[in-house]
Coordinates of C-alpha atoms in Angstrom, one line a residue:
M651 CA 2.0 -11.1 -4.5
R652 CA 5.6 -10.4 -3.8
P653 CA 6.9 -11.1 -0.2
H654 CA 7.0 -8.0 1.7
I655 CA 10.0 -7.2 4.1
V656 CA 10.3 -4.5 6.8
V657 CA 13.8 -3.4 7.8
V658 CA 14.3 -1.5 11.0
D659 CA 17.6 0.0 11.5
D660 CA 19.2 3.2 12.5
D661 CA 22.1 3.0 10.1
E662 CA 21.1 4.8 7.0
K663 CA 23.8 3.3 4.9
I664 CA 22.4 -0.3 5.9
I665 CA 18.9 0.9 5.3
S666 CA 19.9 2.1 1.8
M667 CA 21.7 -1.0 1.0
L668 CA 19.0 -3.4 2.1
R669 CA 16.3 -1.3 0.2
R670 CA 18.2 -1.5 -3.0
S671 CA 19.3 -5.1 -2.7
L672 CA 16.0 -6.5 -1.5
A673 CA 14.1 -4.8 -4.1
F674 CA 16.4 -6.0 -6.8
E675 CA 15.7 -9.4 -5.5
G676 CA 12.1 -8.8 -6.1
Y677 CA 10.8 -8.2 -2.6
E678 CA 8.6 -5.3 -1.5
V679 CA 10.5 -3.3 1.0
T680 CA 9.2 -0.8 3.9
T681 CA 12.0 0.7 6.1
A682 CA 12.0 2.4 9.6
S683 CA 14.8 4.3 11.1
N684 CA 14.4 3.4 14.8
G685 CA 12.2 1.2 17.0
A686 CA 9.4 3.5 17.6
E687 CA 9.0 4.1 14.0
G688 CA 9.4 0.4 13.3
L689 CA 6.4 -0.3 15.7
K690 CA 4.2 2.3 14.2
T691 CA 4.9 0.9 10.5
L692 CA 3.9 -2.6 11.8
L693 CA 0.4 -1.2 12.6
T694 CA -0.4 -0.7 8.9
V695 CA 2.1 -3.2 7.4
D696 CA 1.8 -7.0 7.7
P697 CA 5.3 -8.1 6.7
D698 CA 6.3 -11.5 5.5
L699 CA 9.6 -10.9 7.2
L700 CA 11.0 -8.3 9.7
I701 CA 14.8 -7.7 9.7
L702 CA 15.4 -6.0 12.8
D703 CA 18.6 -4.2 14.4
V704 CA 19.2 -4.7 18.1
M705 CA 20.9 -1.2 19.0
M706 CA 18.6 1.7 18.1
P707 CA 17.6 5.0 20.0
Q708 CA 14.3 5.3 21.7
I709 CA 13.3 1.7 21.5
D710 CA 15.6 -1.1 20.9
G711 CA 15.5 -4.2 18.9
W712 CA 14.9 -6.6 21.8
E713 CA 12.0 -4.5 23.0
V714 CA 10.4 -4.4 19.4
C715 CA 10.8 -8.1 19.0
R716 CA 9.0 -8.5 22.3
R717 CA 6.0 -6.3 21.6
V718 CA 5.6 -7.9 18.2
R719 CA 5.6 -11.4 19.7
E720 CA 3.2 -10.0 22.4
S721 CA 0.8 -8.8 19.8
G722 CA 0.3 -12.4 18.6
S723 CA 2.3 -11.9 15.4
A724 CA 4.2 -14.9 14.1
V725 CA 6.1 -12.9 11.5
P726 CA 9.8 -14.4 11.0
I727 CA 12.2 -12.0 12.6
L728 CA 15.8 -11.8 11.6
M729 CA 17.9 -9.7 14.1
L730 CA 21.0 -7.8 13.2
T731 CA 23.4 -7.3 16.2
A732 CA 26.9 -5.8 16.4
K733 CA 27.8 -8.3 19.4
D734 CA 28.7 -11.8 18.9
D735 CA 28.1 -12.7 22.7
V736 CA 26.2 -15.7 23.4
V737 CA 24.1 -13.9 25.8
D738 CA 22.8 -11.4 23.2
R739 CA 22.1 -14.1 20.9
V740 CA 20.2 -16.1 23.5
K741 CA 18.3 -13.0 24.6
G742 CA 17.0 -12.4 21.2
L743 CA 15.9 -16.1 20.3
D744 CA 14.3 -16.1 23.9
L745 CA 12.3 -13.0 23.0
G746 CA 11.1 -14.8 19.9
A747 CA 13.6 -13.9 17.0
D748 CA 14.1 -16.8 14.4
D749 CA 17.5 -16.0 13.5
Y750 CA 20.4 -13.5 13.9
L751 CA 23.2 -12.3 12.0
V752 CA 26.3 -10.4 13.3
K753 CA 27.6 -7.0 11.8
P754 CA 29.3 -6.5 9.7
F755 CA 27.7 -9.0 7.5
A756 CA 27.8 -10.2 3.9
L757 CA 25.0 -9.4 1.8
E758 CA 24.8 -12.7 0.1
E759 CA 24.4 -14.3 3.7
L760 CA 21.7 -11.9 4.7
L761 CA 19.7 -12.7 1.4
A762 CA 20.2 -16.5 1.9
R763 CA 18.8 -16.2 5.6
A764 CA 15.8 -14.2 4.3
R765 CA 15.1 -16.8 1.8
A766 CA 15.2 -19.5 4.3
L767 CA 12.9 -17.8 6.8
L768 CA 10.5 -16.9 4.0
R769 CA 10.5 -20.6 2.9
R770 CA 9.8 -21.7 6.5
K771 CA 6.9 -19.2 6.8
S772 CA 5.4 -20.6 3.5
D773 CA 5.9 -24.2 4.7
K774 CA 4.0 -23.5 8.1
L775 CA 1.1 -21.9 6.1
E776 CA 0.7 -25.0 4.0
E777 CA 0.8 -27.3 7.1
A778 CA -1.9 -24.9 8.7
G779 CA -4.3 -25.9 5.9
S780 CA -6.6 -23.8 4.0
Q781 CA -8.6 -22.3 6.6
I782 CA -8.3 -19.2 9.0
V783 CA -10.5 -18.9 12.0
F784 CA -11.5 -15.8 14.0
E785 CA -14.0 -16.4 16.7
D786 CA -17.2 -18.0 15.1
L787 CA -16.0 -16.8 11.6
I788 CA -14.0 -19.5 9.3
L789 CA -12.5 -18.2 6.1
D790 CA -11.9 -21.2 3.5
M791 CA -9.0 -20.1 1.4
D792 CA -9.3 -23.0 -1.1
A793 CA -13.1 -22.5 -1.8
R794 CA -12.9 -18.5 -1.2
E795 CA -16.0 -18.4 0.9
A796 CA -16.7 -17.9 4.7
N797 CA -18.7 -19.7 7.2
R798 CA -20.1 -18.1 10.4
A799 CA -21.7 -20.1 13.2
G800 CA -22.5 -22.8 10.6
R801 CA -23.9 -20.5 7.8
R802 CA -22.3 -20.5 4.7
I803 CA -21.5 -17.1 3.1
E804 CA -20.5 -16.5 -0.7
L805 CA -18.1 -13.9 -1.3
T806 CA -17.3 -11.8 -4.4
S807 CA -13.6 -11.6 -5.4
K808 CA -13.0 -8.4 -3.7
E809 CA -15.1 -9.2 -0.6
Y810 CA -12.9 -12.2 -0.1
D811 CA -9.7 -10.4 -0.5
L812 CA -11.0 -7.9 2.0
L813 CA -12.0 -10.3 4.5
L814 CA -8.8 -12.4 3.9
L815 CA -6.8 -9.1 4.7
F816 CA -8.8 -8.5 8.0
M817 CA -8.4 -12.1 9.1
Q818 CA -4.7 -12.1 8.5
N819 CA -4.4 -8.9 10.8
P820 CA -6.8 -9.6 13.7
K821 CA -7.1 -6.8 16.0
R822 CA -4.8 -4.5 14.1
V823 CA -6.1 -1.2 12.9
L824 CA -5.7 -1.0 8.9
T825 CA -5.6 2.5 7.8
R826 CA -8.0 3.2 4.8
D827 CA -4.9 3.9 2.6
A828 CA -3.2 0.7 3.5
I829 CA -6.5 -1.4 2.6
M830 CA -6.8 0.4 -0.7
E831 CA -3.2 -0.1 -1.6
K832 CA -3.5 -3.9 -0.7
I833 CA -6.8 -4.7 -2.3
W834 CA -6.8 -2.3 -5.3
G835 CA -3.2 -1.7 -5.9
F836 CA -3.4 1.9 -6.5
D837 CA -4.9 5.0 -5.0
F838 CA -8.6 6.0 -5.5
S839 CA -9.2 9.9 -5.4
G840 CA -10.1 11.0 -1.8
E841 CA -13.7 11.4 -2.7
S842 CA -14.1 7.7 -3.6
N843 CA -16.1 5.6 -1.2
V844 CA -15.5 2.2 -3.0
L845 CA -14.0 0.8 0.3
E846 CA -17.0 2.1 2.4
V847 CA -19.3 0.3 -0.1
Y848 CA -17.5 -2.9 0.1
I849 CA -17.2 -2.7 4.0
A850 CA -20.8 -2.3 4.2
M851 CA -21.5 -5.1 1.8
L852 CA -19.2 -7.4 3.6
R853 CA -20.7 -6.4 7.1
Q854 CA -24.2 -7.2 5.8
K855 CA -23.2 -10.8 4.9
L856 CA -21.1 -11.3 8.0
E857 CA -24.0 -10.0 10.3
E858 CA -26.7 -11.7 8.5
G859 CA -28.9 -13.8 10.7
G860 CA -27.9 -11.8 13.8
G861 CA -24.2 -12.2 14.0
K862 CA -22.4 -9.5 16.0
R863 CA -20.4 -6.8 14.2
I864 CA -16.9 -7.8 14.1
I865 CA -15.3 -5.3 11.4
Q866 CA -15.3 -2.3 13.7
T867 CA -14.7 1.4 12.2
V868 CA -11.9 3.4 13.9
R869 CA -13.0 7.0 13.3
G870 CA -10.7 9.0 11.3
T871 CA -8.1 6.1 10.8
G872 CA -9.6 3.0 9.3
Y873 CA -11.0 -0.4 10.2
V874 CA -10.2 -3.3 12.6
L875 CA -11.3 -7.0 12.8
R876 CA -12.4 -7.2 16.5
G877 CA -14.5 -9.3 18.5
E878 CA -16.9 -8.4 21.6
A879 CA -14.0 -9.0 24.0
G880 CA -11.8 -6.6 22.1

């Protein structure tokens, strides 16, 4: 799967340049033109890298960075700033940014920094091992199976992909369209209930033996992996 990069910047020229250049390099790219739109995008997109401008209307990059980190996300963040002041750089790093680049910047340098941050994320995933844990549920990525409260759960290929998506985005509401695009890669007709069928099968396996429901329906929107504590 291609690395997914989200770019948030209010400069349309920069957005256009980065969209074309990053796509040419083989990345999947989603863009937003201000901080508020960026935060909304991050509710449905789980990027491998976030490129974030500092000075934007409505909500600036520092506030976006702060909220992303408070949500528990560890996505690498590359901040773009028009100022080379030490105070500004330190502020961004203190808020959880991983790197910064001063405008105007050379495209080659941005691409190199993006590659470095993506490599760093990949290394961390390898170091973390092959398991993802959410409350009493463990997903083994090597065996492609789950274990809940000591009970082994065998999963079909699509059930595994679906559960992996939820466990990589705990407590984040995923829209129906976003799930369909991630798991099936194309749009079914609006009448298709394939997602609902798979959610029902996955719930049945996870809840067998009295397990509490952790894949919750968000009416009119989609689904979220959420425990009893919310």
